Amino acid sequence: MFSKRSRRAIGVAAAVVTAFGLAACGNGGSQAADGRVHVTFWQQKFEDYQQAWFKENVEAFNASQDEITVDLQVVPADTWEQKLQAAQAAGKQPDVATTNYGSIKPGVAEGKFAPLDELLPAEAFDDVKENVAPFVTVDDQHYAYPMLVEPSTVLYYRTDLAKEAGLDPDSPPETWDELLEWSKALTKGDVKGMTVASTAADLSWSSWGLQLNACGYLPIADDWSAGRATEPCFADLANFYKELYQEGLIPQQPKVAYADGQPYGEGEVAMMQGGSWVVGQLKNDFPDVVDKTMVAPFPSIDGDLTKTTATLGGWTLTLDSKSEAPEEAARFIEYLLAGDPEIMAGFFKETGYSKYTVRDSVDEVLADDPEASADPFMAVISDEIVPYGQAEPAYPYDIAMALGTALESAMKGTTDVDGALQTADDAINDVIDKQKLAGAATD
Amino acid sequence: MSITADQQPRTMLGAAEAPAVKRSRPRDDLTAYLMIAPMVILLGIFVMWPLVYAFYLSGFEISFYQAPEFVGLQFYRYVLEDERFWASLGVGLYYAVLVVPAGMFVSLLIASFIKTLSVRMASFLKTTIYVPAVVSTVVASVLFVFIYQDQGLANWLLGLLNAGPVAWLNSPALALPAIAVPGIWLGLGLTTLIMLAGLLDIPDSYYESARLDGASFVQRTWYITLPLLKNVLLYLFVTGTVAALQMLDLPLIMTNGGPVNATTTPNLFIFNTFRDGSEYSVSFSLTAALLLFLVLGGISALVFRLISSEKAIDG
């Protein structure tokens, strides 16, 4: 039996354990200490003007009524996944979060999101454009409310440098071969002719549009039953990237990730493959370059500019399936994205019209805005790129990484193109096998 | 032949040589238990229990939203079959080979130099050499990223020799050695100070005798310094190797594991797998982390065994 002293020691130890246990648990979910229901909202950090817009509109929502307080937290993109996973593991996940289109269907399969159909009025979904609604729909239910679309691939080029190199800026390159010729002509001294993604992480998603351009499909069968990365069209794509890198036509050591248009803005490159969002960055951070910049659809493998060159990426707001305040959270989503169209029209104005609305009613407001309709970039992107864009794939990211790694491997010469694609195909088939993907396609 | 009763304890360290331990009183036992209780409790909560629970969880395909599915040892098979896991271990070992011997060699040179200086100069140099140890790895990473850029210091120096520019961080062959440089630099301070403490522990009379016998600096180093520093060197080797195998920050910030996974160390592989975002990746990264724990534990146990076999080498 324990002595009195031992019992006291055990008691102290138990108290310590209990204290730690309680500290670890904390409190969770929505609370009403101030009489209002608190809704947590995690916003992935985007361009600076977006943080300001979200903050302003969250404050406006909080001030517009006295029942709900939205607690906004901005989370850097490079820590988003691990922070979210850690929060989910601890049961501290946000009620509302920014989620990209590609993550919605896999997330629905894993039970992460709650359907919004019963929480938002039906007319809110009627307002969503027909080509975008499928991005957020699984089995006739909407698991996110879309915010915007933005094509992942646009060709930006400097008109002044093109003229200096004897190129006609009004006739931008239309084939991959022409792009290589332009890149060679524009590479002078420290200025490279072109920039594209050159790391596996960036290539994995920024090349989706060009994969679809070269092949008409992605490196996995439509029913996700087998890989097809060894098809010759993927070798054409790999050789295109390889020539850009190995001929020294793009920066050999990129300072920033693909999504960042800084090297173009600072004049280090004459042309750039970039998302439509770079328009906003140039207007905000590099206004001097805007007048010397034109945009065009990214060249096509065979010059057919009606072929896809860009996937339509973009962001939505999702409601967590474990939210303890689903109705309140849905009211916030409705206010911000699905309510007064002036709110979202204000957002697109802030973006410099570099992102595109997904709602007919917001389109109508923007049509009345002379600044929007006169924007030269918006006209090209919305008329010549967006109509041919396709949705981002919903397969696990491992598959995108497998092809991204193959493209990087071909560029940096660690193996030949065929070997790199064979490795990617093996990796894709391995993912299909281990993650039981055969027949699980949600597209 | 069997070991006799009086032979057996002699081979067990402490049991035969130490005087017979008197049975302590229960009150002393209790005090001792109370003294170690806080640490045992903390270790139990924050180390032992999570470890046991992690092994338990590794038998499931974890989901934070649905009931976890018991899959037994399936994920161990998946990890062991994954070429990227083995490749990352190879990268970790290569990084250790680049960093540990070079770091120890440079530290030994610096420590030997400091030992010859006056007290005041030695004190100044000790402080100076320790500065990298207090620099954040993140700051060092960013600093070296600038140094390695196309127009950075490294390529400027090459330019003076009419060479380069070299894509230090974007070339599969050069990226890991390029990351090893800040790795060595960051570890230099602590390694040098430990080495210096070991050097100061060697009696000067050994060196005086050697000098009288006409031994050169190299001979004194080879026959006196290195043998008497053996335990210090082994300690630095073990801790340095384990730390190198666990390197995460430098490749994460400088290259994110690229180019073509050339700098994906084991921890970075696990980290990148974890932040893949899928349920599969959670179970996979957990299992990979447990297997890495076993690998590191095995390496440490092996080298510590070597150390204990040389226990009485100090003069």
Tab-separated table of N, CA, C and O in Angstrom, chain A residues 3 5-6 9 13-14 16-17 20 78-79 81-82 85-86 88-89 93 108-113 190 192 198-199 201 245 251-255 320-322 396-398 401 405 408-409 412 414 423 430 433-436, chain B residues 27 30-31 34 37 41-42 45-46 61 63-66 69 71 74 77-79 81-84 148-151 155 166-172 255-256 258-261 271 273-282:
chain	number	residue	atom	x	y	z
A	3	SER	N	2.274	4.796	1.223
A	3	SER	CA	2.346	5.548	2.469
A	3	SER	C	1.627	6.879	2.266
A	3	SER	O	1.292	7.266	1.143
A	5	ARG	N	2.904	9.790	2.558
A	5	ARG	CA	3.743	10.674	1.765
A	5	ARG	C	3.656	10.315	0.274
A	5	ARG	O	3.604	11.194	-0.601
A	6	SER	N	3.639	8.990	0.019
A	6	SER	CA	3.552	8.554	-1.379
A	6	SER	C	2.253	9.023	-2.003
A	6	SER	O	2.220	9.492	-3.131
A	9	ALA	N	2.534	12.533	-2.872
A	9	ALA	CA	3.336	12.718	-4.094
A	9	ALA	C	2.527	12.372	-5.342
A	9	ALA	O	2.555	13.089	-6.349
A	13	ALA	N	1.504	14.754	-8.480
A	13	ALA	CA	1.754	14.359	-9.862
A	13	ALA	C	0.466	14.383	-10.673
A	13	ALA	O	0.420	14.889	-11.793
A	14	ALA	N	-0.610	13.869	-10.052
A	14	ALA	CA	-1.893	13.845	-10.759
A	14	ALA	C	-2.367	15.258	-11.059
A	14	ALA	O	-2.892	15.541	-12.142
A	16	VAL	N	-0.462	17.867	-11.536
A	16	VAL	CA	0.357	18.396	-12.636
A	16	VAL	C	-0.165	17.876	-13.980
A	16	VAL	O	-0.353	18.624	-14.936
A	17	VAL	N	-0.419	16.552	-14.006
A	17	VAL	CA	-0.899	15.931	-15.244
A	17	VAL	C	-2.232	16.559	-15.662
A	17	VAL	O	-2.443	16.915	-16.821
A	20	PHE	N	-1.713	20.036	-17.083
A	20	PHE	CA	-1.207	19.994	-18.457
A	20	PHE	C	-2.304	19.557	-19.421
A	20	PHE	O	-2.439	20.073	-20.513
A	78	ASP	N	2.598	29.551	-47.548
A	78	ASP	CA	3.539	28.445	-47.411
A	78	ASP	C	3.393	27.697	-46.091
A	78	ASP	O	4.031	26.657	-45.897
A	79	THR	N	2.576	28.205	-45.189
A	79	THR	CA	2.350	27.448	-43.951
A	79	THR	C	0.900	26.986	-43.840
A	79	THR	O	0.511	26.402	-42.838
A	81	GLU	N	-1.090	24.647	-45.306
A	81	GLU	CA	-1.502	23.250	-45.181
A	81	GLU	C	-1.148	22.671	-43.818
A	81	GLU	O	-1.971	22.022	-43.182
A	82	GLN	N	0.100	22.893	-43.376
A	82	GLN	CA	0.483	22.290	-42.095
A	82	GLN	C	-0.282	22.914	-40.934
A	82	GLN	O	-0.628	22.236	-39.965
A	85	GLN	N	-3.843	21.444	-41.133
A	85	GLN	CA	-3.875	20.028	-40.719
A	85	GLN	C	-3.693	19.913	-39.208
A	85	GLN	O	-4.349	19.089	-38.555
A	86	ALA	N	-2.789	20.734	-38.669
A	86	ALA	CA	-2.576	20.693	-37.216
A	86	ALA	C	-3.851	21.120	-36.492
A	86	ALA	O	-4.231	20.533	-35.468
A	88	GLN	N	-6.928	20.871	-37.659
A	88	GLN	CA	-7.930	19.805	-37.818
A	88	GLN	C	-7.661	18.664	-36.839
A	88	GLN	O	-8.586	18.105	-36.242
A	89	ALA	N	-6.374	18.339	-36.654
A	89	ALA	CA	-6.024	17.253	-35.741
A	89	ALA	C	-6.431	17.609	-34.304
A	89	ALA	O	-6.817	16.742	-33.522
A	93	GLN	N	-10.094	23.621	-36.197
A	93	GLN	CA	-10.153	24.116	-37.567
A	93	GLN	C	-11.101	25.308	-37.685
A	93	GLN	O	-12.046	25.418	-36.892
A	108	VAL	N	-14.326	17.045	-50.282
A	108	VAL	CA	-15.680	16.508	-50.101
A	108	VAL	C	-15.596	14.992	-49.880
A	108	VAL	O	-16.264	14.427	-49.007
A	109	ALA	N	-14.725	14.329	-50.658
A	109	ALA	CA	-14.573	12.869	-50.505
A	109	ALA	C	-14.093	12.515	-49.100
A	109	ALA	O	-14.407	11.441	-48.584
A	110	GLU	N	-13.331	13.430	-48.486
A	110	GLU	CA	-12.815	13.163	-47.136
A	110	GLU	C	-13.736	13.728	-46.056
A	110	GLU	O	-13.400	13.677	-44.868
A	111	GLY	N	-14.860	14.295	-46.455
A	111	GLY	CA	-15.854	14.772	-45.488
A	111	GLY	C	-15.497	16.080	-44.823
A	111	GLY	O	-15.993	16.390	-43.739
A	112	LYS	N	-14.645	16.885	-45.480
A	112	LYS	CA	-14.168	18.105	-44.816
A	112	LYS	C	-15.177	19.260	-44.872
A	112	LYS	O	-15.170	20.108	-43.990
A	113	PHE	N	-15.984	19.301	-45.930
A	113	PHE	CA	-16.828	20.479	-46.136
A	113	PHE	C	-18.309	20.156	-45.959
A	113	PHE	O	-18.762	19.049	-46.263
A	190	ASP	N	22.062	40.770	-68.956
A	190	ASP	CA	21.449	40.199	-67.748
A	190	ASP	C	19.947	39.972	-67.909
A	190	ASP	O	19.317	39.389	-67.033
A	192	LYS	N	16.844	38.159	-69.371
A	192	LYS	CA	16.477	36.912	-70.043
A	192	LYS	C	15.240	37.165	-70.898
A	192	LYS	O	14.390	38.003	-70.567
A	198	SER	N	10.308	26.729	-62.999
A	198	SER	CA	11.409	25.796	-63.221
A	198	SER	C	11.681	24.903	-62.009
A	198	SER	O	12.692	24.227	-61.963
A	199	THR	N	10.785	24.919	-61.043
A	199	THR	CA	10.914	23.969	-59.934
A	199	THR	C	9.710	23.027	-59.964
A	199	THR	O	8.633	23.404	-60.442
A	201	ALA	N	7.690	22.013	-57.730
A	201	ALA	CA	6.493	22.474	-57.017
A	201	ALA	C	5.681	23.440	-57.878
A	201	ALA	O	4.450	23.397	-57.888
A	245	TYR	N	15.202	26.191	-70.634
A	245	TYR	CA	16.151	26.227	-69.514
A	245	TYR	C	17.587	26.045	-69.990
A	245	TYR	O	18.481	26.826	-69.651
A	251	PRO	N	15.678	32.639	-66.404
A	251	PRO	CA	16.625	32.732	-65.281
A	251	PRO	C	17.011	31.331	-64.783
A	251	PRO	O	16.161	30.462	-64.644
A	252	GLN	N	18.287	31.159	-64.556
A	252	GLN	CA	18.760	29.846	-64.116
A	252	GLN	C	18.495	29.614	-62.633
A	252	GLN	O	18.479	28.485	-62.175
A	253	GLN	N	18.350	30.699	-61.904
A	253	GLN	CA	18.035	30.574	-60.467
A	253	GLN	C	16.891	31.524	-60.148
A	253	GLN	O	17.133	32.684	-59.818
A	254	PRO	N	15.650	31.053	-60.245
A	254	PRO	CA	14.533	31.969	-59.982
A	254	PRO	C	14.550	32.463	-58.542
A	254	PRO	O	14.789	31.695	-57.625
A	255	LYS	N	14.321	33.776	-58.383
A	255	LYS	CA	14.351	34.350	-57.030
A	255	LYS	C	13.023	34.150	-56.326
A	255	LYS	O	12.954	34.174	-55.104
A	320	ASP	N	-16.611	24.446	-42.916
A	320	ASP	CA	-16.113	23.189	-42.366
A	320	ASP	C	-17.277	22.323	-41.870
A	320	ASP	O	-18.212	22.821	-41.241
A	321	SER	N	-17.170	21.025	-42.152
A	321	SER	CA	-18.281	20.131	-41.782
A	321	SER	C	-18.414	19.979	-40.270
A	321	SER	O	-19.442	19.531	-39.774
A	322	LYS	N	-17.342	20.357	-39.532
A	322	LYS	CA	-17.426	20.254	-38.073
A	322	LYS	C	-17.750	21.594	-37.415
A	322	LYS	O	-17.667	21.713	-36.191
A	396	PRO	N	-5.237	13.688	-56.569
A	396	PRO	CA	-4.302	14.047	-55.498
A	396	PRO	C	-3.061	14.762	-56.044
A	396	PRO	O	-2.616	14.484	-57.161
A	397	TYR	N	-2.548	15.664	-55.245
A	397	TYR	CA	-1.454	16.514	-55.702
A	397	TYR	C	-0.193	15.708	-56.031
A	397	TYR	O	0.651	16.159	-56.812
A	398	ASP	N	-0.061	14.513	-55.458
A	398	ASP	CA	1.100	13.654	-55.749
A	398	ASP	C	1.248	13.426	-57.254
A	398	ASP	O	2.359	13.295	-57.775
A	401	MET	N	2.663	16.475	-58.805
A	401	MET	CA	4.086	16.564	-58.445
A	401	MET	C	4.931	15.593	-59.251
A	401	MET	O	6.079	15.883	-59.587
A	405	THR	N	7.937	16.989	-61.325
A	405	THR	CA	9.313	16.524	-61.088
A	405	THR	C	9.945	16.043	-62.384
A	405	THR	O	11.132	16.274	-62.645
A	408	GLU	N	10.954	19.092	-64.368
A	408	GLU	CA	12.160	19.705	-63.797
A	408	GLU	C	13.389	18.852	-64.096
A	408	GLU	O	14.460	19.362	-64.427
A	409	SER	N	13.205	17.540	-63.981
A	409	SER	CA	14.312	16.625	-64.238
A	409	SER	C	14.807	16.761	-65.677
A	409	SER	O	16.013	16.779	-65.944
A	412	LYS	N	16.709	20.136	-66.033
A	412	LYS	CA	18.017	20.240	-65.376
A	412	LYS	C	18.937	19.097	-65.748
A	412	LYS	O	20.054	18.990	-65.235
A	414	THR	N	18.950	15.841	-65.208
A	414	THR	CA	19.322	14.730	-64.338
A	414	THR	C	19.008	13.393	-65.003
A	414	THR	O	19.554	12.368	-64.623
A	423	THR	N	9.631	7.588	-65.152
A	423	THR	CA	9.619	7.676	-63.682
A	423	THR	C	8.311	8.286	-63.195
A	423	THR	O	7.713	7.813	-62.213
A	430	ASP	N	1.811	4.205	-59.013
A	430	ASP	CA	1.989	3.874	-57.595
A	430	ASP	C	0.944	4.616	-56.743
A	430	ASP	O	0.353	4.038	-55.828
A	433	ASP	N	-2.436	3.047	-57.214
A	433	ASP	CA	-2.539	1.789	-56.474
A	433	ASP	C	-2.725	2.034	-54.971
A	433	ASP	O	-3.658	1.531	-54.357
A	434	LYS	N	-1.842	2.853	-54.404
A	434	LYS	CA	-1.841	3.002	-52.942
A	434	LYS	C	-2.981	3.894	-52.438
A	434	LYS	O	-3.448	3.712	-51.319
A	435	GLN	N	-3.382	4.842	-53.237
A	435	GLN	CA	-4.473	5.717	-52.782
A	435	GLN	C	-5.818	5.274	-53.369
A	435	GLN	O	-6.799	6.022	-53.275
A	436	LYS	N	-5.809	4.106	-53.960
A	436	LYS	CA	-7.048	3.464	-54.455
A	436	LYS	C	-7.859	4.413	-55.333
A	436	LYS	O	-9.043	4.675	-55.093
B	27	ARG	N	12.701	6.238	2.912
B	27	ARG	CA	12.514	7.687	2.899
B	27	ARG	C	13.401	8.342	1.843
B	27	ARG	O	12.982	9.272	1.141
B	30	LEU	N	11.983	7.706	-1.581
B	30	LEU	CA	10.845	8.565	-1.886
B	30	LEU	C	11.325	9.951	-2.317
B	30	LEU	O	10.828	10.531	-3.289
B	31	THR	N	12.324	10.472	-1.584
B	31	THR	CA	12.866	11.785	-1.946
B	31	THR	C	13.419	11.744	-3.375
B	31	THR	O	13.180	12.645	-4.175
B	34	LEU	N	10.661	11.696	-5.831
B	34	LEU	CA	10.024	13.009	-5.926
B	34	LEU	C	10.879	13.969	-6.748
B	34	LEU	O	10.369	14.790	-7.508
B	37	ALA	N	10.503	13.080	-10.312
B	37	ALA	CA	9.110	12.994	-10.775
B	37	ALA	C	8.740	14.058	-11.810
B	37	ALA	O	8.147	13.729	-12.839
B	41	ILE	N	7.417	12.949	-15.363
B	41	ILE	CA	6.039	13.272	-15.778
B	41	ILE	C	6.051	14.042	-17.095
B	41	ILE	O	5.312	13.737	-18.036
B	42	LEU	N	6.942	15.050	-17.165
B	42	LEU	CA	7.003	15.833	-18.403
B	42	LEU	C	7.418	14.962	-19.586
B	42	LEU	O	6.847	15.053	-20.675
B	45	ILE	N	4.510	12.808	-20.566
B	45	ILE	CA	3.430	13.497	-21.295
B	45	ILE	C	3.877	13.906	-22.692
B	45	ILE	O	3.158	13.717	-23.671
B	46	PHE	N	5.081	14.489	-22.763
B	46	PHE	CA	5.468	15.108	-24.027
B	46	PHE	C	6.354	14.233	-24.912
B	46	PHE	O	6.594	14.557	-26.059
B	61	GLU	N	-5.314	4.328	-41.173
B	61	GLU	CA	-5.360	5.408	-42.157
B	61	GLU	C	-6.150	6.521	-41.471
B	61	GLU	O	-7.369	6.435	-41.300
B	63	SER	N	-7.975	9.877	-40.359
B	63	SER	CA	-8.825	10.914	-40.929
B	63	SER	C	-9.276	11.802	-39.783
B	63	SER	O	-9.593	11.320	-38.709
B	64	PHE	N	-9.265	13.113	-40.033
B	64	PHE	CA	-9.734	14.025	-38.999
B	64	PHE	C	-11.247	14.227	-39.087
B	64	PHE	O	-11.836	14.905	-38.271
B	65	TYR	N	-11.858	13.659	-40.130
B	65	TYR	CA	-13.287	13.897	-40.344
B	65	TYR	C	-14.110	12.609	-40.375
B	65	TYR	O	-15.311	12.649	-40.244
B	66	GLN	N	-13.431	11.483	-40.628
B	66	GLN	CA	-14.163	10.229	-40.686
B	66	GLN	C	-13.485	9.236	-39.760
B	66	GLN	O	-12.351	9.454	-39.328
B	69	GLU	N	-9.461	4.121	-40.409
B	69	GLU	CA	-9.577	2.717	-40.815
B	69	GLU	C	-8.309	1.977	-40.404
B	69	GLU	O	-7.193	2.434	-40.708
B	71	VAL	N	-5.406	-0.377	-40.729
B	71	VAL	CA	-4.751	-0.972	-41.896
B	71	VAL	C	-3.494	-1.754	-41.503
B	71	VAL	O	-2.714	-2.153	-42.364
B	74	GLN	N	0.354	-1.603	-43.124
B	74	GLN	CA	0.319	-1.224	-44.543
B	74	GLN	C	1.177	-0.013	-44.859
B	74	GLN	O	1.924	-0.005	-45.835
B	77	ARG	N	4.851	-0.631	-45.125
B	77	ARG	CA	5.220	-1.183	-46.428
B	77	ARG	C	5.287	-0.058	-47.467
B	77	ARG	O	6.230	0.017	-48.256
B	78	TYR	N	4.273	0.832	-47.435
B	78	TYR	CA	4.247	1.929	-48.410
B	78	TYR	C	5.504	2.797	-48.297
B	78	TYR	O	6.093	3.189	-49.292
B	79	VAL	N	5.881	3.101	-47.066
B	79	VAL	CA	7.057	3.969	-46.883
B	79	VAL	C	8.318	3.238	-47.345
B	79	VAL	O	9.149	3.790	-48.076
B	81	GLU	N	8.631	0.955	-49.447
B	81	GLU	CA	8.651	0.752	-50.904
B	81	GLU	C	8.859	2.054	-51.667
B	81	GLU	O	9.063	2.035	-52.872
B	82	ASP	N	8.784	3.160	-50.947
B	82	ASP	CA	8.844	4.458	-51.631
B	82	ASP	C	10.291	4.857	-51.900
B	82	ASP	O	11.070	5.070	-50.968
B	83	GLU	N	10.619	4.989	-53.178
B	83	GLU	CA	12.002	5.345	-53.538
B	83	GLU	C	12.384	6.711	-52.988
B	83	GLU	O	13.549	6.965	-52.684
B	84	ARG	N	11.407	7.598	-52.883
B	84	ARG	CA	11.721	8.957	-52.404
B	84	ARG	C	12.191	8.931	-50.949
B	84	ARG	O	13.023	9.749	-50.550
B	148	TYR	N	24.280	33.239	-53.186
B	148	TYR	CA	24.325	32.292	-54.301
B	148	TYR	C	23.575	32.748	-55.543
B	148	TYR	O	23.533	32.039	-56.531
B	149	GLN	N	22.948	33.928	-55.487
B	149	GLN	CA	22.174	34.339	-56.654
B	149	GLN	C	23.067	34.634	-57.850
B	149	GLN	O	24.284	34.761	-57.716
B	150	ASP	N	22.417	34.754	-59.018
B	150	ASP	CA	23.192	34.979	-60.250
B	150	ASP	C	24.143	36.164	-60.102
B	150	ASP	O	25.278	36.121	-60.551
B	151	GLN	N	23.623	37.238	-59.478
B	151	GLN	CA	24.474	38.419	-59.293
B	151	GLN	C	24.989	38.498	-57.850
B	151	GLN	O	25.346	39.567	-57.365
B	155	ASN	N	29.001	34.283	-57.209
B	155	ASN	CA	29.234	34.409	-58.650
B	155	ASN	C	30.113	35.606	-58.985
B	155	ASN	O	30.842	35.603	-59.970
B	166	VAL	N	27.369	30.502	-61.886
B	166	VAL	CA	26.943	29.140	-61.619
B	166	VAL	C	25.585	29.182	-60.912
B	166	VAL	O	25.380	30.012	-60.034
B	167	ALA	N	24.685	28.286	-61.312
B	167	ALA	CA	23.365	28.210	-60.662
B	167	ALA	C	23.506	27.337	-59.415
B	167	ALA	O	23.110	26.173	-59.394
B	168	TRP	N	24.075	27.921	-58.376
B	168	TRP	CA	24.425	27.143	-57.183
B	168	TRP	C	23.244	26.353	-56.632
B	168	TRP	O	23.375	25.179	-56.309
B	169	LEU	N	22.110	27.037	-56.504
B	169	LEU	CA	20.979	26.390	-55.835
B	169	LEU	C	20.012	25.726	-56.814
B	169	LEU	O	19.011	25.172	-56.401
B	170	ASN	N	20.293	25.819	-58.100
B	170	ASN	CA	19.367	25.227	-59.061
B	170	ASN	C	20.056	24.163	-59.906
B	170	ASN	O	19.563	23.791	-60.972
B	171	SER	N	21.208	23.715	-59.442
B	171	SER	CA	21.920	22.652	-60.149
B	171	SER	C	21.906	21.410	-59.244
B	171	SER	O	22.364	21.474	-58.104
B	172	PRO	N	21.368	20.288	-59.720
B	172	PRO	CA	21.239	19.110	-58.849
B	172	PRO	C	22.556	18.668	-58.212
B	172	PRO	O	22.578	18.174	-57.087
B	255	THR	N	15.990	25.889	-50.882
B	255	THR	CA	15.673	25.201	-52.149
B	255	THR	C	14.330	24.476	-52.130
B	255	THR	O	13.898	23.970	-53.153
B	256	ASN	N	13.714	24.390	-50.982
B	256	ASN	CA	12.480	23.608	-50.822
B	256	ASN	C	12.661	22.168	-51.309
B	256	ASN	O	11.746	21.573	-51.881
B	258	GLY	N	14.495	21.047	-53.725
B	258	GLY	CA	14.907	20.908	-55.124
B	258	GLY	C	16.382	21.194	-55.281
B	258	GLY	O	17.071	21.368	-54.281
B	259	PRO	N	16.894	21.228	-56.459
B	259	PRO	CA	16.238	20.853	-57.711
B	259	PRO	C	16.163	19.330	-57.864
B	259	PRO	O	17.114	18.633	-57.483
B	260	VAL	N	15.066	18.868	-58.396
B	260	VAL	CA	14.785	17.444	-58.603
B	260	VAL	C	15.101	16.637	-57.339
B	260	VAL	O	15.807	15.632	-57.372
B	261	ASN	N	14.609	17.119	-56.216
B	261	ASN	CA	14.730	16.426	-54.928
B	261	ASN	C	16.175	16.253	-54.452
B	261	ASN	O	16.442	15.452	-53.553
B	271	PHE	N	8.066	16.369	-44.012
B	271	PHE	CA	7.326	17.630	-43.888
B	271	PHE	C	6.526	17.915	-45.167
B	271	PHE	O	5.347	18.257	-45.121
B	273	THR	N	5.553	15.789	-47.362
B	273	THR	CA	4.479	14.807	-47.492
B	273	THR	C	3.309	15.200	-46.607
B	273	THR	O	2.161	15.140	-47.027
B	274	PHE	N	3.629	15.643	-45.405
B	274	PHE	CA	2.571	15.999	-44.450
B	274	PHE	C	1.707	17.130	-44.987
B	274	PHE	O	0.485	17.117	-44.872
B	275	ARG	N	2.359	18.135	-45.604
B	275	ARG	CA	1.572	19.293	-46.032
B	275	ARG	C	0.968	19.096	-47.418
B	275	ARG	O	0.571	20.041	-48.068
B	276	ASP	N	0.954	17.852	-47.866
B	276	ASP	CA	0.281	17.523	-49.117
B	276	ASP	C	-1.230	17.742	-48.975
B	276	ASP	O	-1.921	18.026	-49.943
B	277	GLY	N	-1.723	17.593	-47.758
B	277	GLY	CA	-3.113	17.953	-47.515
B	277	GLY	C	-4.107	16.810	-47.561
B	277	GLY	O	-5.267	16.992	-47.224
B	278	SER	N	-3.691	15.615	-47.968
B	278	SER	CA	-4.656	14.514	-48.058
B	278	SER	C	-4.573	13.634	-46.807
B	278	SER	O	-3.596	13.682	-46.060
B	279	GLU	N	-5.595	12.830	-46.612
B	279	GLU	CA	-5.595	11.912	-45.467
B	279	GLU	C	-4.445	10.923	-45.586
B	279	GLU	O	-3.774	10.594	-44.610
B	280	TYR	N	-4.231	10.425	-46.793
B	280	TYR	CA	-3.168	9.462	-47.045
B	280	TYR	C	-1.835	10.029	-46.575
B	280	TYR	O	-1.038	9.343	-45.929
B	281	SER	N	-1.626	11.317	-46.871
B	281	SER	CA	-0.323	11.909	-46.567
B	281	SER	C	-0.083	12.012	-45.061
B	281	SER	O	1.058	11.962	-44.613
B	282	VAL	N	-1.143	12.142	-44.285
B	282	VAL	CA	-0.968	12.242	-42.826
B	282	VAL	C	-0.428	10.915	-42.285
B	282	VAL	O	0.559	10.877	-41.547
